[in-house]
Coordinates of C-alpha atoms and ligand atoms in Angstrom, one line a residue:
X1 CA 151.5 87.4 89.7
X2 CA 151.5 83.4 90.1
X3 CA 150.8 81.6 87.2
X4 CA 147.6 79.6 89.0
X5 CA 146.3 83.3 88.6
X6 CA 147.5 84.3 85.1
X7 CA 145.8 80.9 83.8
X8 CA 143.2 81.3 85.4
X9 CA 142.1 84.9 83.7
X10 CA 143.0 83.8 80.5
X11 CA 139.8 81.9 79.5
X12 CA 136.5 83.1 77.4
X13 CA 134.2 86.1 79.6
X14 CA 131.1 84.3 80.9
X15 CA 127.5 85.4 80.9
X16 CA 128.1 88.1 83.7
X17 CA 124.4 87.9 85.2
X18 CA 123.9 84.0 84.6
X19 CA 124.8 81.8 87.1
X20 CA 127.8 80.2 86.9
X21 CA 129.6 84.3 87.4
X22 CA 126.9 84.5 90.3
X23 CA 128.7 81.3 92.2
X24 CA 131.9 82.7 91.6
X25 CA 130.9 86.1 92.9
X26 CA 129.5 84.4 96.0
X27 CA 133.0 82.6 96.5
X28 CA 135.0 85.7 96.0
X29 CA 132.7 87.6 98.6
X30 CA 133.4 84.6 101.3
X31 CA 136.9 84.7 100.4
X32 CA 136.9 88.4 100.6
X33 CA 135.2 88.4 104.0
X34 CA 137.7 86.1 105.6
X35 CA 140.6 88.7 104.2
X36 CA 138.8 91.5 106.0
X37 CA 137.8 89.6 109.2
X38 CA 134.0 91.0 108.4
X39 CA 130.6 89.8 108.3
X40 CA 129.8 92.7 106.0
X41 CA 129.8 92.9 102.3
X42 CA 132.6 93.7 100.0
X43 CA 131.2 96.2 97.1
X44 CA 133.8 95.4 94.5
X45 CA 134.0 97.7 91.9
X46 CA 135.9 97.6 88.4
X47 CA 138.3 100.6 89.3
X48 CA 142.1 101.4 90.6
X49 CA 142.5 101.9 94.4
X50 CA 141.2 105.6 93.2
X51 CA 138.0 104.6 92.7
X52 CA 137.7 102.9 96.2
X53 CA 138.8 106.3 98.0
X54 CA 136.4 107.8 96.0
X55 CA 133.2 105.7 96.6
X56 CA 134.3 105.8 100.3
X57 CA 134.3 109.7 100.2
X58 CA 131.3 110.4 98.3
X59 CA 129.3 107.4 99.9
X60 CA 129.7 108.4 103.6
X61 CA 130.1 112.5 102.9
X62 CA 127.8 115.9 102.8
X63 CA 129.3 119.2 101.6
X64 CA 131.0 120.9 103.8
X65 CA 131.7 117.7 106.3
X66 CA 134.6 117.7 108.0
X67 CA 136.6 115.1 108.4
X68 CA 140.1 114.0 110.5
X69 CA 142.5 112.1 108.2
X70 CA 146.4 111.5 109.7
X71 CA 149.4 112.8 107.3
X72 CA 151.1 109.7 107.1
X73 CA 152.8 110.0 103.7
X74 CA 152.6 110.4 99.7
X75 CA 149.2 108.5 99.9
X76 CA 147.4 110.2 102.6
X77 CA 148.3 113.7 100.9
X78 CA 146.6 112.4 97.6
X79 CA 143.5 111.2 99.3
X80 CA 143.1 114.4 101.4
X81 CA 143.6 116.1 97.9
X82 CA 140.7 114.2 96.6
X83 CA 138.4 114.8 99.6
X84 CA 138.7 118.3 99.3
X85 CA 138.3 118.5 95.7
X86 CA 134.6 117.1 96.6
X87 CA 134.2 120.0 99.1
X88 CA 134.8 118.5 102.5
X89 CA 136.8 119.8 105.3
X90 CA 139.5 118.0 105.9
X91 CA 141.8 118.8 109.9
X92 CA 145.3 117.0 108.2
X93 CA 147.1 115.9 111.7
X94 CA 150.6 116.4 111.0
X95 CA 153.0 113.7 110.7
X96 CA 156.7 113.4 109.6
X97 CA 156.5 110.5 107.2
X98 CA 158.1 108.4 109.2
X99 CA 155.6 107.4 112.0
X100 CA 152.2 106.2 110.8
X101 CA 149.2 107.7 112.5
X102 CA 149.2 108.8 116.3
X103 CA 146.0 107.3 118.0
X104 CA 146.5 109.4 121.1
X105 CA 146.6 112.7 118.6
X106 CA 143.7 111.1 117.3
X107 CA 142.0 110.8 120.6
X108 CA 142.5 114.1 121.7
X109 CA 141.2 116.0 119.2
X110 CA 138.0 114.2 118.9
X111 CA 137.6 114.2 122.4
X112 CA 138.0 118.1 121.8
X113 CA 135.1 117.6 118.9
X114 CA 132.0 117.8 121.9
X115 CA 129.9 119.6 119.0
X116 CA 130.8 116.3 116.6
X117 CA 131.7 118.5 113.5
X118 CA 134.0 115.9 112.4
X119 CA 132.3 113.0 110.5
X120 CA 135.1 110.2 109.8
X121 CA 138.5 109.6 110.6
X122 CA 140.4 108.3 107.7
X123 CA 143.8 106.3 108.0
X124 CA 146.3 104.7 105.4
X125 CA 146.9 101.6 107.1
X126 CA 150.0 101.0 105.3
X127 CA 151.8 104.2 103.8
X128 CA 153.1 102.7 100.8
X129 CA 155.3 105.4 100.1
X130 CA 156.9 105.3 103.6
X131 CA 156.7 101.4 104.4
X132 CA 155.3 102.0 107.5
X133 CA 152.2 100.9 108.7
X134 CA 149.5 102.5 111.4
X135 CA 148.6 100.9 115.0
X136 CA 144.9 100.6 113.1
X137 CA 144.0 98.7 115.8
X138 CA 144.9 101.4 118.6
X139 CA 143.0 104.0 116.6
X140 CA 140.2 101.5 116.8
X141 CA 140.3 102.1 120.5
X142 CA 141.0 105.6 120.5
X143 CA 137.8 106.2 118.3
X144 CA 135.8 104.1 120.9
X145 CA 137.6 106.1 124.1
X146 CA 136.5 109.2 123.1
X147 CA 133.2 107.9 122.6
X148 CA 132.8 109.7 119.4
X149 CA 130.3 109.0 116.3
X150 CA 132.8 109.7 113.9
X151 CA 132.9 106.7 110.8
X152 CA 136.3 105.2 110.9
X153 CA 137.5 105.1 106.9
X154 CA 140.7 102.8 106.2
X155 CA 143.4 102.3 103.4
X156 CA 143.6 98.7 103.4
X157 CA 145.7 98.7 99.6
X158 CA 148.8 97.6 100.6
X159 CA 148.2 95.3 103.5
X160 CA 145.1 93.7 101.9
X161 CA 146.6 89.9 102.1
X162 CA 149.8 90.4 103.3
X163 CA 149.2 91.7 107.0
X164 CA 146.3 90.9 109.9
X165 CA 143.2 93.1 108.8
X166 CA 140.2 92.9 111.0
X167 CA 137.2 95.1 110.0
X168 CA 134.7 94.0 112.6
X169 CA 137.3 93.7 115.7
X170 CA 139.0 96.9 115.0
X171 CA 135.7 98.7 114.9
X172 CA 135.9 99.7 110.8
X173 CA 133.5 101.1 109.0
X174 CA 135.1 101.2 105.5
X175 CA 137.7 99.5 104.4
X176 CA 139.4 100.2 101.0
X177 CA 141.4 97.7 99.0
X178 CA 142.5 96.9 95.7
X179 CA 143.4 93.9 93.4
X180 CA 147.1 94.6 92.7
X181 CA 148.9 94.0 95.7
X182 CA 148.7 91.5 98.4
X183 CA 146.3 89.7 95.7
X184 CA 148.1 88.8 93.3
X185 CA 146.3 90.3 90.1
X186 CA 146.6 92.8 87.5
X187 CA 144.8 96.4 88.5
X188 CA 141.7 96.5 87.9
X189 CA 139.7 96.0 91.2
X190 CA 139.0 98.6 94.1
X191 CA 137.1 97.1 97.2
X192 CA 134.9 98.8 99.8
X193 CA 133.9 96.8 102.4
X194 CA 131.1 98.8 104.3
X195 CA 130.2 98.2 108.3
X196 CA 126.5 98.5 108.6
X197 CA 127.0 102.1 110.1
X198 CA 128.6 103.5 106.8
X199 CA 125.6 101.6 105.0
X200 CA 123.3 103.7 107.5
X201 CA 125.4 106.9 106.7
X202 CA 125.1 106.4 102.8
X203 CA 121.4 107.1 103.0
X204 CA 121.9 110.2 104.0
X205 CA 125.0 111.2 102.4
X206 CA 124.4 114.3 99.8
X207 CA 127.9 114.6 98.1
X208 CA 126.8 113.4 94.1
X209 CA 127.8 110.2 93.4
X210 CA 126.5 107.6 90.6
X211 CA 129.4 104.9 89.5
X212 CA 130.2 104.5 93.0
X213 CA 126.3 104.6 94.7
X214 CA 126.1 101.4 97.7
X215 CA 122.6 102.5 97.1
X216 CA 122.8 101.5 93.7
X217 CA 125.3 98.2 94.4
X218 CA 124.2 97.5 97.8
X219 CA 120.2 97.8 97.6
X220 CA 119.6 96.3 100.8
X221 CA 123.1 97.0 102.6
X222 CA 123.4 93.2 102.6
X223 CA 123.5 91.9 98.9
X224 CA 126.3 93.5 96.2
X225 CA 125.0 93.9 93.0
X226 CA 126.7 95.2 89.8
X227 CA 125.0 98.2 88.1
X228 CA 127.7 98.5 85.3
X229 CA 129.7 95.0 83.6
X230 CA 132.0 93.6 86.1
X231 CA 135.7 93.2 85.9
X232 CA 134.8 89.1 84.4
X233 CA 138.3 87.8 84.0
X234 CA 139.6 89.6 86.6
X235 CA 136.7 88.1 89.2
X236 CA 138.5 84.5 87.7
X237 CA 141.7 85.6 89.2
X238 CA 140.5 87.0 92.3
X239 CA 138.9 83.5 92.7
X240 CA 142.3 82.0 92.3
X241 CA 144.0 84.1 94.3
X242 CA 141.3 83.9 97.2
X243 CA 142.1 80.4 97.0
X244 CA 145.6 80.0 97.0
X245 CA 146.0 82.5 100.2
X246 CA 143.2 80.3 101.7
X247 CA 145.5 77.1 100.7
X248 CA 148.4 78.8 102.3
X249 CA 146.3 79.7 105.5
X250 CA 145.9 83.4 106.7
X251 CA 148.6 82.9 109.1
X252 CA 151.1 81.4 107.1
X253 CA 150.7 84.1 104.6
X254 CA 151.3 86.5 107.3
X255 CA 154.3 84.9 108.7
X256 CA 155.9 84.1 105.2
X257 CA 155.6 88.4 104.7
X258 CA 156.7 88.9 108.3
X259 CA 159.8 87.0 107.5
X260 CA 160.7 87.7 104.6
X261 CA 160.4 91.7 105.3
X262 CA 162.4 91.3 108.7
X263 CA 165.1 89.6 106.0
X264 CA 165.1 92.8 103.6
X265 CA 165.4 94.8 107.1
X266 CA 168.4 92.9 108.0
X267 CA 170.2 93.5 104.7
X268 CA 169.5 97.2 105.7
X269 CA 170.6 97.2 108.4
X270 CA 173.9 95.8 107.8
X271 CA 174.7 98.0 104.9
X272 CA 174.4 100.8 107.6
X273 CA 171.6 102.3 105.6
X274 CA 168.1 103.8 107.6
X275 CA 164.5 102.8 106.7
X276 CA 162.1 105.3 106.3
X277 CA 160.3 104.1 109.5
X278 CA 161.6 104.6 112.7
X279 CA 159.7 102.9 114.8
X280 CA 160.0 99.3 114.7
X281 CA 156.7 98.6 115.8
X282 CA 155.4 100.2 112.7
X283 CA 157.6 98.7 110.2
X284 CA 155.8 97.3 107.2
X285 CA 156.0 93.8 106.0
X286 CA 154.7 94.7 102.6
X287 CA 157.6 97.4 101.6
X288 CA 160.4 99.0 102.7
X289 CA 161.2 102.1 102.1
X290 CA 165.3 102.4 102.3
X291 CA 166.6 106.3 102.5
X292 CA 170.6 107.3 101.0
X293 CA 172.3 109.5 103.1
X294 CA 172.4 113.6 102.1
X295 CA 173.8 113.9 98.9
X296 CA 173.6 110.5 96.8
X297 CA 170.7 110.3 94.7
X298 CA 168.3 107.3 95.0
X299 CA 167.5 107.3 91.6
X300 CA 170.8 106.5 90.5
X301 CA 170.8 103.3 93.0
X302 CA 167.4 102.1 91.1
X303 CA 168.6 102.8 87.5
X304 CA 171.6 100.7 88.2
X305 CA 169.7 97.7 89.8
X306 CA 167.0 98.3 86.9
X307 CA 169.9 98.1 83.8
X308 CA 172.3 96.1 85.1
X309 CA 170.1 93.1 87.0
X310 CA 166.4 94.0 85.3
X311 CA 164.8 94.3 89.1
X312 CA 162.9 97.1 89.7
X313 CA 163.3 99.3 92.6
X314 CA 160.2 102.0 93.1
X315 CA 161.3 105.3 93.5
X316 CA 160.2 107.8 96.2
X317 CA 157.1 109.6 95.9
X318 CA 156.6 113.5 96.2
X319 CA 158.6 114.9 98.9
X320 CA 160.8 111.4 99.3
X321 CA 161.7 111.7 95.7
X322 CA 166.0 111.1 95.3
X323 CA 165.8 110.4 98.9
X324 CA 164.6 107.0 99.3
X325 CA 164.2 103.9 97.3
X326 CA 162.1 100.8 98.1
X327 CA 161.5 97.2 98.1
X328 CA 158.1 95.9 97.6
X329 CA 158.0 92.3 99.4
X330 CA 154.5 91.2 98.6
X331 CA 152.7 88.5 97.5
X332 CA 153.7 85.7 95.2
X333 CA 157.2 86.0 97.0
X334 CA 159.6 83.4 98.2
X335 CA 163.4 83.4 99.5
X336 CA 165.2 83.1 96.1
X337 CA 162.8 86.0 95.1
X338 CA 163.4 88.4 98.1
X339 CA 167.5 87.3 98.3
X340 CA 168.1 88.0 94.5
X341 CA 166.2 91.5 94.4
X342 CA 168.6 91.9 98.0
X343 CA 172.1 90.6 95.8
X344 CA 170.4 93.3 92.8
X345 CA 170.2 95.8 95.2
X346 CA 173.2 95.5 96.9
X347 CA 175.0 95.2 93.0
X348 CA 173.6 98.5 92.6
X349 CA 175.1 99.8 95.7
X350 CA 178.4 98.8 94.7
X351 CA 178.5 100.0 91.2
X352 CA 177.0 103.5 92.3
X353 CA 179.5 103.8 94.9
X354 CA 176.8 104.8 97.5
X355 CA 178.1 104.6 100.6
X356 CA 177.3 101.1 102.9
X357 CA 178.7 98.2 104.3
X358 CA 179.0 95.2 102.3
X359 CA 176.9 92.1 103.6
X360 CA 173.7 93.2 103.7
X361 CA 172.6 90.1 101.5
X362 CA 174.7 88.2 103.4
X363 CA 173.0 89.2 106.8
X364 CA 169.8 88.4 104.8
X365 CA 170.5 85.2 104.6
X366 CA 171.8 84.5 107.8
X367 CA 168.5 85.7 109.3
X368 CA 166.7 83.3 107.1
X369 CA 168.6 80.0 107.3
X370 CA 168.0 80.5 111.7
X371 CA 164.6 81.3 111.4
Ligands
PLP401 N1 146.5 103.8 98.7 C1 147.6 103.2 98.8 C2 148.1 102.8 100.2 C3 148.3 102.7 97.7 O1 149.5 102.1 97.9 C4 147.8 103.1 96.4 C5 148.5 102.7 95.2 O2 149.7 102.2 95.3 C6 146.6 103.8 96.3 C7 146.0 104.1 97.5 C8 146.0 104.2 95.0 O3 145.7 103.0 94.3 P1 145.6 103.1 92.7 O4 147.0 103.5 92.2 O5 145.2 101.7 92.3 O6 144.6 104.1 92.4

């Protein structure tokens, strides 16, 4: 978290329906808009990421609806989990956590879908638990090719600010983000930006939903509104942050991510270790997921790099647990940043004794001083 951010939080809450909040809502939702490439408002609620999948589900869901979501990972398994929990049907297409979602699979079974039983399709954009991230894009398309009135539901968490996101171009209709990542801020905020169809579909919409109601935050589909206190100090830092990434330009923030991820894949790839994703075309610029071969334990890699340097690895989630370890390279992050968690990482190689090459942060390095 930059300290622009931090300093700007830490002041007294403000009078949360008076007017000078309301100018810094209105900036937040412009800044917001730009992120997502939408025309459309952003409810923002004070909630994790969670609450984001939730109001997504309830808002845009009957009982009994069935919707298509793609396995693409740790995260995609816990939002299915939640959409059943609320009753609907969800047709899981089976990936291998190591491809992000298929758009032709996707195609093919909604062209199959002539009596339109299935209501959304719902991707993780970027499978934080298997750093790679979908063609969102190319479902886009496939959506359109089948020519099918499915709603198209998007995890924007961990790409939010750190990769290209276009809502309107890539034919969204809800797009779900949080504060924590790509922003720059503490937890605390979940976003759903809503395309006028999901609007349209929340009128009609009979799962039970109160805390997370557009009806109730988005009146006239047009206008957010805050039914409960909002998140005050942490609508200061989203201000901030909007700001800064606008400073930066959308580009350049994309490019400095690009780069500095294709850096953390070089030091992989020298020390003769495999990412998770294996398809370079899906390879996430936001984290890396690094696997050990059979029979060394990742967790011993991150407790090494955590005690010995103080940089934290994150672990591998569910199935991935002891098999993989990754690098988040998000956000407020620079080239002494990303080459000292590399040098930590590669420290904790050594002193592990898990197999690899030597150099990795080396190769690092190289990459960066020629590009
Ligand atoms: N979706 C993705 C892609 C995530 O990375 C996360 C959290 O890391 C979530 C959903 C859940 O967000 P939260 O932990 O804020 O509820």
């Amino acid at each position: 978290m930059p300290d622009r951010v931090l300093r700007a939080m830490d002041r007294a809450a403000l009078d949360h329906r008076g007017p000078e909040f309301a100018a810094i809502v209105a900036a937040c939702q412009d800044g917001l808009r730009h992120l997502y490439k939408t025309t459309r408002p952003v409810v923002i609620y004070p909630a994790a990421g969670h609450g984001a999948w939730e109001a997504a589900l309830t808002n845009t869901s009957s009982p009994g609806d069935t919707i298509l979501m793609a396995e693409t990972g740790a995260f995609s398994g816990w939002w299915r989990e939640m959409a059943e929990s609320f009753g609907i049907t969800v047709e899981y297409l089976a990936g291998d956590w190591r491809h992000g979602a298929d758009p032709e699979a996707i195609e093919a079974r909604l062209a199959e879908d002539r009596a339109g039983v299935i209501k959304a399709v719902a991707v993780v954009h970027n499978e934080t638990s298997t750093g790679v991230t979908s063609r969102i894009a190319d479902v886009g398309r496939a959506i359109d090719r089948a020519s099918h009135p499915a709603l198209f539901l998007v995890d924007n968490i961990s790409s939010l600010a750190s990769m290209d996101f276009r809502m309107d171009e890539w034919r969204i209709d809800v797009a779900i983000g949080g504060a924590q990542k790509g922003l720059m801020l503490p937890p605390g905020l979940g976003f759903t930006a809503v395309s006028e169809k999901a609007f349209r579909a929340s009128q009609s919409a009979r799962l039970p939903r109160n805390y997370w109601d557009w009806r109730a935050q988005l009146p006239d589909g047009l206008t957010p509104t805050f039914t409960c206190t909002p998140a005050v100090n942490l609508f200061f830092g989203l201000k901030e942050s909007l700001d800064m990434l606008l400073e930066e330009g959308l580009d350049e923030v994309f490019a400095r991510h690009a780069r500095l991820a294709e850096a953390v894949r070089r030091a992989v790839r020298a020390w003769g270790l495999d990412l998770q994703s294996a398809d370079p075309r899906e390879h996430s610029n936001s984290v890396s997921a690094i696997r050990m071969p059979d029979g060394h334990d990742a967790e011993m890699v991150r407790e090494a790099c955590h005690s010995r340097a103080n940089v934290v690895l994150a672990g591998g989630l569910r199935k991935l647990a002891g098999r993989v370890f990754r690098i988040g390279h998000l956000g407020d992050l620079n080239e002494p940043m990303i080459l000292g968690t590399l040098a930590a990482t590669e420290l904790a190689l050594a002193a592990t004794s898990a197999p690899h090459t030597p150099g990795g942060t080396t190769a690092a390095i190289r990459y960066l001083a020629e590009n």
